[in-house]
Amino acid sequence: MTILPDPGRFTDDPLSAYTLPGRYYFDPEIYKQEQQQIFYRTWQY
């Protein structure tokens, strides 16, 4: 059974919504770390 987060924590208002800081979307070093941690563990075909 999957336990879903409390829907009261979500909002449709973009000004009060939470998101990651912008650098997580554009920083080349973070991208490199994500690739290593996700894809370098196993062979990808």
PDB file of C-alpha atoms in Angstrom:
ATOM      1  CA  MET A   1       0.000   0.000   0.000  1.00  0.00           C
ATOM      2  CA  THR A   2       1.287   3.448  -0.899  1.00  0.00           C
ATOM      3  CA  ILE A   3       1.008   6.209   1.670  1.00  0.00           C
ATOM      4  CA  LEU A   4       0.451   9.546  -0.013  1.00  0.00           C
ATOM      5  CA  PRO A   5       1.579  12.842   1.489  1.00  0.00           C
ATOM      6  CA  ASP A   6      -0.976  15.046   3.176  1.00  0.00           C
ATOM      7  CA  PRO A   7      -2.695  17.022   0.367  1.00  0.00           C
ATOM      8  CA  GLY A   8      -2.942  19.997   2.722  1.00  0.00           C
ATOM      9  CA  ARG A   9       0.773  20.591   2.147  1.00  0.00           C
ATOM     10  CA  PHE A  10       0.229  21.264  -1.570  1.00  0.00           C
ATOM     11  CA  THR A  11      -0.959  24.509  -3.095  1.00  0.00           C
ATOM     12  CA  ASP A  12      -2.023  25.722  -6.525  1.00  0.00           C
ATOM     13  CA  ASP A  13      -0.638  29.187  -5.779  1.00  0.00           C
ATOM     14  CA  PRO A  14       2.808  29.433  -7.444  1.00  0.00           C
ATOM     15  CA  LEU A  15       3.852  32.312  -5.178  1.00  0.00           C
ATOM     16  CA  SER A  16       3.506  30.206  -2.033  1.00  0.00           C
ATOM     17  CA  ALA A  17       4.527  26.850  -3.523  1.00  0.00           C
ATOM     18  CA  TYR A  18       7.843  25.205  -2.678  1.00  0.00           C
ATOM     19  CA  THR A  19      10.396  24.277  -5.312  1.00  0.00           C
ATOM     20  CA  LEU A  20      14.091  23.534  -5.340  1.00  0.00           C
ATOM     21  CA  PRO A  21      16.465  26.462  -5.706  1.00  0.00           C
ATOM     22  CA  GLY A  22      17.195  27.263  -9.360  1.00  0.00           C
ATOM     23  CA  ARG A  23      20.776  26.011  -9.247  1.00  0.00           C
ATOM     24  CA  TYR A  24      19.503  22.431  -8.912  1.00  0.00           C
ATOM     25  CA  TYR A  25      18.043  22.719 -12.410  1.00  0.00           C
ATOM     26  CA  PHE A  26      21.010  24.389 -14.140  1.00  0.00           C
ATOM     27  CA  ASP A  27      24.250  23.709 -12.230  1.00  0.00           C
ATOM     28  CA  PRO A  28      26.592  21.483 -14.314  1.00  0.00           C
ATOM     29  CA  GLU A  29      28.252  20.075 -11.174  1.00  0.00           C
ATOM     30  CA  ILE A  30      24.923  18.967  -9.698  1.00  0.00           C
ATOM     31  CA  TYR A  31      24.009  17.406 -13.051  1.00  0.00           C
ATOM     32  CA  LYS A  32      27.309  15.510 -13.095  1.00  0.00           C
ATOM     33  CA  GLN A  33      26.731  14.234  -9.546  1.00  0.00           C
ATOM     34  CA  GLU A  34      23.217  13.089 -10.448  1.00  0.00           C
ATOM     35  CA  GLN A  35      24.520  11.188 -13.456  1.00  0.00           C
ATOM     36  CA  GLN A  36      27.152   9.443 -11.357  1.00  0.00           C
ATOM     37  CA  GLN A  37      24.782   8.536  -8.535  1.00  0.00           C
ATOM     38  CA  ILE A  38      21.948   7.359 -10.778  1.00  0.00           C
ATOM     39  CA  PHE A  39      23.476   5.927 -13.941  1.00  0.00           C
ATOM     40  CA  TYR A  40      27.028   4.871 -13.134  1.00  0.00           C
ATOM     41  CA  ARG A  41      26.018   2.168 -10.659  1.00  0.00           C
ATOM     42  CA  THR A  42      24.857  -0.280 -13.337  1.00  0.00           C
ATOM     43  CA  TRP A  43      25.201  -0.899 -17.037  1.00  0.00           C
ATOM     44  CA  GLN A  44      22.666   0.977 -19.140  1.00  0.00           C
ATOM     45  CA  TYR A  45      21.717  -0.555 -22.500  1.00  0.00           C
TER      46      TYR A  45
END
